[in-house]
Coordinates of C-alpha atoms in Angstrom, one line a residue:
Chain U
M5 CA 4.5 -2.6 -37.3
T6 CA 2.2 -4.2 -40.2
A7 CA -0.9 -3.4 -41.5
T8 CA -2.7 -5.3 -38.8
D9 CA -0.9 -3.4 -35.6
R10 CA -2.8 -0.8 -36.7
P11 CA -3.2 0.9 -33.2
G12 CA -6.2 2.0 -31.1
P13 CA -7.3 5.8 -30.5
P14 CA -5.6 7.8 -28.5
L15 CA -8.5 7.1 -25.9
W16 CA -6.9 9.4 -23.6
L17 CA -6.2 12.7 -23.8
L18 CA -3.5 15.1 -22.0
A19 CA -3.4 18.7 -22.4
E20 CA -0.2 20.5 -20.4
L21 CA -1.7 23.7 -21.4
T22 CA 1.2 25.6 -19.3
Y23 CA 4.4 24.7 -17.3
R24 CA 3.7 28.4 -15.8
C25 CA 2.7 26.7 -12.1
P26 CA 2.8 29.3 -8.1
L27 CA 4.7 25.8 -7.0
H28 CA 7.7 24.8 -6.8
C29 CA 7.4 20.4 -5.9
A30 CA 11.1 19.2 -5.8
F31 CA 8.7 16.0 -7.8
C32 CA 7.5 17.8 -10.6
Y33 CA 7.6 15.6 -13.5
N34 CA 7.4 18.5 -15.8
P35 CA 10.9 18.9 -18.0
V36 CA 14.4 20.1 -16.5
D37 CA 14.9 22.4 -19.0
F38 CA 10.5 23.6 -18.9
A39 CA 11.9 27.0 -18.6
R40 CA 12.7 28.0 -22.3
T41 CA 8.8 27.2 -23.0
R42 CA 8.0 30.5 -22.1
A43 CA 4.3 32.5 -21.9
E44 CA 4.6 33.6 -25.3
D45 CA 5.2 30.2 -26.7
E46 CA 2.2 28.2 -25.1
L47 CA -0.5 27.1 -28.2
D48 CA -3.4 29.9 -27.9
T49 CA -7.0 28.8 -27.8
E50 CA -7.4 28.6 -31.2
G51 CA -4.2 26.2 -30.9
W52 CA -5.5 24.3 -28.1
L53 CA -9.3 24.1 -29.6
R54 CA -8.2 22.4 -32.7
V55 CA -6.3 19.4 -31.2
L56 CA -9.8 18.9 -29.1
N57 CA -11.7 18.6 -31.4
E58 CA -9.2 16.5 -34.1
A59 CA -8.8 14.3 -31.5
R60 CA -12.1 13.8 -30.1
A61 CA -12.6 13.1 -33.9
L62 CA -9.9 10.0 -33.9
G63 CA -12.3 9.0 -30.3
S64 CA -10.4 10.7 -27.5
V65 CA -12.4 10.2 -24.4
Q66 CA -11.1 11.3 -21.3
C67 CA -9.5 14.6 -21.5
G68 CA -7.4 15.8 -19.1
F69 CA -6.4 19.6 -18.4
S70 CA -2.8 19.7 -17.1
G71 CA 0.0 22.0 -16.2
G72 CA 1.7 23.4 -14.7
E73 CA -0.8 24.6 -12.6
P74 CA -3.5 24.9 -15.8
L75 CA -5.9 27.5 -14.1
V76 CA -2.9 30.3 -15.1
R77 CA -4.5 30.3 -18.6
D78 CA -7.7 32.3 -18.1
D79 CA -9.0 30.2 -20.9
L80 CA -9.6 26.8 -19.4
E81 CA -13.1 27.8 -19.0
I82 CA -13.5 27.9 -22.8
L83 CA -11.6 25.1 -23.4
V84 CA -13.2 22.5 -21.1
A85 CA -16.5 24.2 -22.6
E86 CA -15.5 22.9 -25.6
A87 CA -14.1 19.6 -24.6
H88 CA -17.7 19.3 -22.9
R89 CA -19.6 20.4 -26.2
L90 CA -17.7 17.5 -28.1
G91 CA -18.2 14.7 -25.7
Y92 CA -15.5 14.4 -23.6
Y93 CA -15.5 13.1 -19.8
T94 CA -13.3 16.2 -18.6
N95 CA -10.7 16.0 -15.5
L96 CA -8.8 18.8 -14.1
L97 CA -5.5 17.7 -12.3
T98 CA -4.5 21.2 -10.1
S99 CA -2.7 22.1 -7.2
G100 CA -6.5 23.9 -6.4
V101 CA -4.0 27.7 -6.4
G102 CA -6.5 30.1 -8.3
L103 CA -9.6 28.0 -7.7
T104 CA -11.7 30.8 -6.5
E105 CA -16.0 31.0 -5.9
D106 CA -15.9 32.7 -9.5
R107 CA -13.8 30.2 -11.1
A108 CA -15.1 27.0 -9.8
E109 CA -18.7 28.6 -11.0
A110 CA -17.6 28.9 -14.5
L111 CA -16.0 25.8 -14.5
K112 CA -19.2 23.8 -13.7
A113 CA -20.7 25.9 -15.6
A114 CA -18.7 24.8 -18.5
G115 CA -19.2 21.1 -18.1
L116 CA -16.4 20.1 -16.3
D117 CA -16.5 16.8 -15.0
H118 CA -14.0 16.4 -12.2
I119 CA -11.2 17.6 -9.8
Q120 CA -8.1 16.0 -9.1
L121 CA -6.5 17.9 -6.1
S122 CA -3.4 17.8 -5.5
F123 CA -1.5 18.5 -2.2
Q124 CA 1.4 20.4 -3.5
D125 CA 4.6 19.2 -1.2
T126 CA 7.7 20.6 -0.7
T127 CA 9.5 20.6 2.1
K128 CA 8.1 24.2 3.5
E129 CA 4.7 22.8 2.1
L130 CA 5.1 19.8 3.9
N131 CA 5.4 21.7 7.1
D132 CA 2.6 24.2 6.6
F133 CA 0.2 20.6 6.1
L134 CA 1.8 19.2 9.2
S135 CA 1.4 22.5 11.3
H136 CA -2.5 22.6 9.8
T137 CA -1.5 25.8 8.6
R138 CA -2.0 27.8 5.3
T139 CA -2.2 24.7 3.0
F140 CA -4.5 23.1 5.2
D141 CA -6.7 25.8 4.9
L142 CA -6.5 26.6 1.4
K143 CA -7.3 22.9 0.6
Q144 CA -10.4 23.0 3.3
Q145 CA -11.5 26.0 1.2
V146 CA -10.9 24.3 -2.5
A147 CA -12.1 20.8 -1.5
G148 CA -15.5 22.2 -0.1
R149 CA -16.0 24.4 -3.2
I150 CA -15.5 20.9 -5.3
K151 CA -18.2 19.4 -2.9
R152 CA -20.6 22.3 -3.2
N153 CA -20.2 22.4 -6.5
G154 CA -21.4 18.6 -6.9
W155 CA -17.7 17.3 -8.6
P156 CA -16.5 13.8 -8.1
M157 CA -13.0 14.4 -5.6
V158 CA -10.0 12.6 -6.6
M159 CA -7.1 14.0 -4.1
N160 CA -3.7 13.4 -5.4
C161 CA -0.9 13.5 -3.0
V162 CA 2.8 12.3 -4.4
I163 CA 4.6 10.0 -1.6
H164 CA 8.2 10.3 -0.7
R165 CA 11.0 9.4 1.5
L166 CA 9.7 12.8 3.4
N167 CA 6.3 12.5 3.8
I168 CA 6.0 9.1 3.6
D169 CA 5.7 8.4 7.5
H170 CA 2.6 10.7 7.7
I171 CA 0.7 9.0 5.9
G172 CA -1.9 8.3 8.3
Q173 CA -2.6 11.8 8.9
I174 CA -2.7 12.5 4.9
I175 CA -5.4 9.9 5.3
D176 CA -7.3 11.4 8.0
M177 CA -7.3 14.9 5.8
A178 CA -8.5 13.5 2.4
V179 CA -11.4 12.1 4.4
E180 CA -12.2 15.0 6.7
L181 CA -11.8 16.7 3.2
G182 CA -14.5 14.6 1.5
A183 CA -12.3 13.0 -1.4
E184 CA -14.1 9.9 -2.5
Y185 CA -10.0 8.5 -4.1
L186 CA -7.4 9.1 -3.1
E187 CA -4.1 8.6 -4.5
L188 CA -0.9 7.8 -2.9
A189 CA 1.4 8.3 -5.7
N190 CA 4.7 7.1 -4.9
S191 CA 7.5 10.0 -6.7
Q192 CA 8.0 8.1 -10.0
Y193 CA 11.8 9.1 -11.2
Y194 CA 12.0 11.5 -14.0
A195 CA 12.7 15.5 -14.4
W196 CA 12.8 16.5 -11.1
A197 CA 12.2 14.2 -9.0
K198 CA 15.3 12.6 -10.9
L199 CA 17.8 14.8 -9.9
N200 CA 15.8 14.6 -6.7
R201 CA 15.8 10.8 -5.9
D202 CA 18.4 10.4 -3.3
Q203 CA 16.1 12.8 -1.2
L204 CA 12.9 11.4 -2.4
L205 CA 13.3 7.7 -2.5
P206 CA 11.8 6.3 0.9
S207 CA 13.4 3.0 2.7
R208 CA 12.5 -0.8 2.1
E209 CA 11.2 -0.4 5.9
Q210 CA 8.9 2.9 5.4
L211 CA 7.9 1.9 2.6
E212 CA 5.8 -1.2 4.1
R213 CA 5.1 0.8 7.6
A214 CA 3.0 2.8 4.8
E215 CA 1.4 0.2 3.1
R216 CA 0.6 -1.3 6.3
I217 CA -0.8 1.4 7.3
T218 CA -2.5 2.1 4.6
N219 CA -4.2 -1.7 4.5
E220 CA -5.6 -0.7 8.0
Y221 CA -7.2 2.8 7.5
R222 CA -8.5 0.7 4.1
A223 CA -10.6 -2.3 6.5
K224 CA -11.5 0.6 9.2
L225 CA -12.7 3.5 6.2
G226 CA -14.4 0.9 3.6
D227 CA -15.8 1.9 1.0
K228 CA -16.1 5.4 2.4
I229 CA -13.0 6.7 0.1
R230 CA -11.1 4.5 -2.4
I231 CA -7.3 4.2 -1.6
F232 CA -5.1 3.3 -4.1
F233 CA -1.2 2.9 -3.4
V234 CA 1.3 3.0 -6.3
V235 CA 4.4 1.9 -4.9
P236 CA 8.2 2.9 -6.3
D237 CA 9.1 1.3 -9.4
Y238 CA 12.0 1.2 -8.0
Y239 CA 11.6 -1.6 -5.1
E240 CA 9.5 -4.0 -7.6
N241 CA 11.6 -6.9 -10.2
R242 CA 9.6 -6.3 -12.8
P243 CA 8.9 -3.4 -14.8
K244 CA 5.9 -1.0 -15.3
K245 CA 3.5 -1.1 -18.1
C246 CA 4.1 2.5 -18.7
M247 CA 1.9 4.4 -20.5
N248 CA 0.1 1.0 -21.2
G249 CA 1.8 1.2 -24.0
W250 CA 4.0 4.0 -26.8
G251 CA 1.6 4.9 -28.3
N252 CA -1.4 2.9 -27.3
V253 CA -3.9 5.0 -25.5
F254 CA -2.4 8.2 -24.2
L255 CA -1.4 11.3 -26.6
T256 CA 0.5 14.4 -24.5
V257 CA -0.1 18.1 -25.8
T258 CA 3.2 20.1 -24.0
P259 CA 2.2 23.3 -23.8
D260 CA 4.6 24.1 -27.0
G261 CA 2.3 21.9 -29.0
T262 CA 4.5 19.1 -29.3
A263 CA 3.1 15.8 -29.0
L264 CA 4.6 13.3 -27.0
P265 CA 3.3 9.3 -26.1
C266 CA 4.4 10.5 -22.1
H267 CA 4.9 13.6 -20.7
T268 CA 8.8 13.1 -20.3
A269 CA 9.3 11.4 -23.5
K270 CA 10.6 14.8 -25.2
M271 CA 13.9 13.9 -23.4
L272 CA 14.6 10.7 -25.8
P273 CA 17.4 11.1 -28.0
G274 CA 16.9 10.5 -31.5
L275 CA 13.8 10.8 -32.0
S276 CA 11.2 13.7 -33.2
F277 CA 8.0 14.7 -32.1
P278 CA 5.9 16.1 -34.4
N279 CA 4.0 20.0 -33.1
V280 CA 0.3 20.0 -33.4
R281 CA 0.8 23.1 -35.8
E282 CA 2.4 21.6 -38.3
M283 CA 0.5 18.0 -38.2
G284 CA -2.9 17.1 -37.8
V285 CA -3.7 15.2 -34.9
G286 CA -4.5 11.8 -36.7
E287 CA -1.5 12.1 -38.9
I288 CA 0.7 12.6 -35.4
W289 CA -0.8 9.6 -34.1
Y290 CA -0.8 7.1 -36.8
D291 CA 1.9 8.3 -39.0
S292 CA 4.8 10.0 -37.3
E293 CA 8.0 8.3 -36.4
G294 CA 8.0 9.4 -33.0
F295 CA 4.9 7.9 -32.2
N296 CA 5.8 4.5 -34.4
R297 CA 9.3 4.1 -33.0
Y298 CA 8.5 1.3 -29.9
R299 CA 5.0 0.1 -30.4
G300 CA 4.9 -3.1 -31.3
D301 CA 7.8 -5.5 -30.1
G302 CA 10.4 -5.1 -33.3
W303 CA 12.4 -2.8 -31.5
M304 CA 13.0 -4.5 -28.6
S305 CA 16.2 -5.6 -26.8
D306 CA 17.3 -9.5 -27.0
T307 CA 16.4 -9.8 -23.3
C308 CA 13.0 -8.5 -24.0
K309 CA 12.4 -10.3 -26.9
A310 CA 13.1 -13.9 -25.1
C311 CA 11.0 -12.8 -22.3
P312 CA 8.0 -14.9 -21.7
E313 CA 6.4 -11.5 -20.0
K314 CA 7.0 -8.7 -22.9
E315 CA 3.2 -8.2 -23.4
K316 CA 2.7 -7.9 -19.4
D317 CA 5.0 -4.7 -19.4
L318 CA 6.1 -4.6 -22.9
G319 CA 9.7 -3.9 -21.3
G320 CA 8.9 -1.1 -19.2
C321 CA 9.4 2.6 -19.7
R322 CA 11.6 3.3 -22.6
C323 CA 12.4 7.7 -20.5
Q324 CA 13.9 5.1 -17.9
A325 CA 16.1 2.9 -19.6
F326 CA 17.1 5.9 -21.6
M327 CA 17.9 7.7 -17.9
L328 CA 19.5 4.0 -16.2
A329 CA 21.0 2.0 -19.1
G330 CA 21.3 5.5 -21.7
D331 CA 19.5 3.4 -24.2
P332 CA 16.0 3.7 -24.6
A333 CA 15.0 0.2 -26.5
A334 CA 17.2 -1.4 -23.8
T335 CA 14.9 -3.3 -21.2
D336 CA 13.8 -0.9 -18.3
P337 CA 16.7 -1.9 -15.8
V338 CA 14.3 -1.6 -13.1
C339 CA 13.7 -5.9 -14.2
D340 CA 16.1 -8.1 -12.3
K341 CA 16.3 -9.9 -16.1
S342 CA 18.0 -5.9 -17.0
P343 CA 21.9 -6.2 -17.6
Q344 CA 21.6 -2.5 -15.7
H345 CA 19.3 -3.8 -12.9
Q346 CA 22.5 -2.7 -10.2
V347 CA 21.4 0.3 -11.0
V348 CA 18.6 0.1 -9.3
L349 CA 19.8 -1.8 -6.8
D350 CA 22.2 0.3 -5.7
A351 CA 19.8 3.5 -5.7
V352 CA 18.1 1.1 -3.3
A353 CA 20.9 0.6 -1.5
R354 CA 21.9 4.0 -1.1
A355 CA 17.8 5.0 0.7
Q356 CA 18.7 1.9 3.6
L357 CA 21.6 3.7 4.7
P358 CA 21.5 5.8 7.6
G359 CA 21.1 9.2 7.0
A360 CA 20.4 8.5 3.7
G361 CA 19.3 11.5 1.4
T362 CA 20.4 14.4 3.6
A363 CA 23.9 14.3 1.3
A364 CA 22.8 17.1 -0.8
P365 CA 19.4 19.7 -0.5
L366 CA 16.6 19.2 -2.3
L367 CA 16.3 21.3 -5.8
F368 CA 13.6 23.1 -6.0
R369 CA 11.6 23.3 -9.9
D370 CA 11.8 26.9 -10.7
P371 CA 12.1 28.7 -13.9
K372 CA 15.6 29.9 -12.5
A373 CA 17.3 26.8 -11.3
S374 CA 15.8 25.3 -14.8
R375 CA 17.7 27.6 -17.1
R376 CA 20.6 27.4 -14.8
L377 CA 20.9 23.5 -15.1
A378 CA 19.3 23.8 -19.0
P379 CA 20.7 27.2 -20.4
Chain R
M25 CA -28.3 -6.1 -0.9
N26 CA -29.7 -7.1 -3.8
T27 CA -34.0 -7.7 -2.8
D28 CA -36.8 -6.7 -5.3
A29 CA -37.3 -3.7 -4.0
D30 CA -35.0 -1.6 -5.0
H31 CA -35.1 0.0 -7.9
P32 CA -30.9 0.2 -9.3
R33 CA -30.0 2.8 -11.0
L34 CA -26.4 4.6 -12.6
S35 CA -24.3 6.1 -10.0
A36 CA -24.2 10.2 -9.6
H37 CA -20.2 10.4 -10.9
F38 CA -20.3 7.5 -13.5
R39 CA -21.5 8.7 -17.3
M40 CA -22.7 6.2 -19.9
Q41 CA -22.5 7.1 -23.6
W42 CA -22.2 5.8 -27.0
E43 CA -18.6 6.1 -28.8
E44 CA -19.0 5.8 -32.8
A45 CA -14.5 5.1 -32.4
Q46 CA -15.0 2.0 -30.5
Q47 CA -18.8 1.2 -31.6
A48 CA -19.8 0.2 -28.0
W49 CA -21.1 1.7 -24.6
V50 CA -18.9 3.3 -22.6
L51 CA -19.2 4.0 -19.3
L52 CA -16.9 7.1 -17.8
Y53 CA -15.6 8.3 -14.1
P54 CA -12.3 10.3 -13.6
E55 CA -9.9 9.3 -14.7
G56 CA -11.3 6.1 -16.3
M57 CA -13.5 4.3 -19.1
V58 CA -14.7 0.8 -19.1
K59 CA -16.2 -0.8 -22.6
L60 CA -19.2 -2.3 -22.3
N61 CA -20.7 -5.1 -23.9
A62 CA -23.6 -5.7 -25.6
S63 CA -25.8 -6.9 -23.0
A64 CA -23.8 -5.0 -20.1
A65 CA -25.0 -1.7 -21.6
E66 CA -28.8 -3.1 -22.3
I67 CA -29.0 -3.3 -18.0
L68 CA -26.9 -0.2 -17.2
K69 CA -29.5 1.9 -19.8
R70 CA -32.3 0.3 -17.7
C71 CA -30.7 1.3 -14.1
D72 CA -32.7 5.1 -14.2
G73 CA -34.2 4.6 -10.7
S74 CA -37.6 3.7 -11.9
R75 CA -38.3 0.3 -12.0
D76 CA -37.0 -2.7 -9.4
V77 CA -35.1 -6.1 -10.7
P78 CA -38.6 -8.1 -12.0
A79 CA -39.3 -5.1 -14.2
L80 CA -36.0 -4.8 -15.8
V81 CA -36.1 -8.4 -16.5
A82 CA -39.4 -8.4 -17.9
E83 CA -38.0 -5.6 -19.7
L84 CA -35.1 -7.1 -21.7
E85 CA -36.7 -10.3 -21.7
R86 CA -39.9 -8.6 -24.3
T87 CA -37.4 -6.4 -25.9
F88 CA -35.2 -8.8 -26.9
E89 CA -37.4 -11.9 -27.5
A90 CA -35.7 -14.4 -24.8
T91 CA -36.6 -16.0 -21.0
G92 CA -34.4 -17.0 -18.7
L93 CA -32.3 -13.7 -17.8
E94 CA -33.3 -12.8 -14.3
A95 CA -29.6 -14.7 -13.4
E96 CA -27.3 -13.2 -15.6
V97 CA -29.1 -9.5 -14.5
R98 CA -29.1 -10.0 -11.0
A99 CA -25.3 -11.4 -11.5
F100 CA -24.1 -8.4 -13.7
L101 CA -25.9 -6.5 -10.8
D102 CA -23.8 -7.6 -8.4
M103 CA -21.0 -7.0 -9.4
A104 CA -22.5 -3.1 -11.1
R105 CA -22.8 -2.3 -7.0
Q106 CA -19.7 -3.5 -6.2
Q107 CA -18.1 -1.4 -8.2
R108 CA -20.4 1.5 -7.3
W109 CA -21.6 1.6 -10.9
V110 CA -25.1 1.3 -10.2
A111 CA -26.7 2.2 -6.7
D112 CA -29.9 1.6 -5.6
T113 CA -33.3 3.9 -4.6

């Protein structure tokens, strides 16, 4: 880092209000040890109001309220109102559980700009969804509420081995519910999804079929709905430009007030991340060791430093490098130039075998499992 | 299509605002942002459904004491319609 490399503002503020959640998704990206953050450890209303003010003063403009399930917090309306007053574009990322008529009205009055509604997708829920029972009814009610309040609706469905073959039904459902955008986001293998990777990673055949069907729907539906299909990076040979660059535009604040360059960065060893209770957001963003560590290219491996494409992907994801290569500064093993690329190829090869993903049961994200795995 | 009867206006699901930190006008929408250059911003500010394209061009030419802006304005509006920033009334 030199003075001229001073990063721009944290345009995107992700406020992870709580890890509490009524769902138990096997692909959840909340940390495996999330249960260590108890309700009483969460940043209080005043704390969040301060974060919103400080980040906005720096230039944050997109604000996502996420979790866990952010509707679990009964001060959500207060926080949305303040974010709106400050000039943020406010996004609520929710499962829809808890979005009652009253709360929808209160959030509308508070100035909420947009709701991203996710499909919950444990196997039980998947069954519910496919049999058009409980989940479908809930989503239908919530989607109706979203539309009646005039919000644009993004539906997000995490795609994986167990639901990817139903991609057509998923698109049909999004259209039926009136979504303007549909994100078919293949699971990314972090946290709980990493523990369940063999069960969740689709086969190449499944993936190709899903992409083909998605394209057929796009052609058929035209402007009616915008469909984004995010490929799992394990099937790419270059890594993603994770978070559009470390400490470049994204600032995540976790439920206990820890500030991170992305929602999974806390896993990285040898790095300390500041807490908004102890440090102002400006100092955190521009001066803290945690945010500066992987800015620029001085930290890069020789593989990345010498690569003509380094500006394109910035060496990929630091968390993935740590998880798969044991070194957060390594080239992301998704890259076929990575010395550890074989690890990814092995996982992909396993996904092609008959009976793949059935060797072990899915591990669901819940506080009990969290305490067992991370006592 | 782009006819003179159209009165372009900013689509309901986009919000345009001045961002001090970026010293730019931006378009905000669900989970996204587009930073606008100065001429894009001047065109979009006038997309409020009250004027047709010739009137919009005339106003820009008057304000900026310029001529021959029509082609640029129409090209921008075509792109903006495609991106769904702008609809016609």
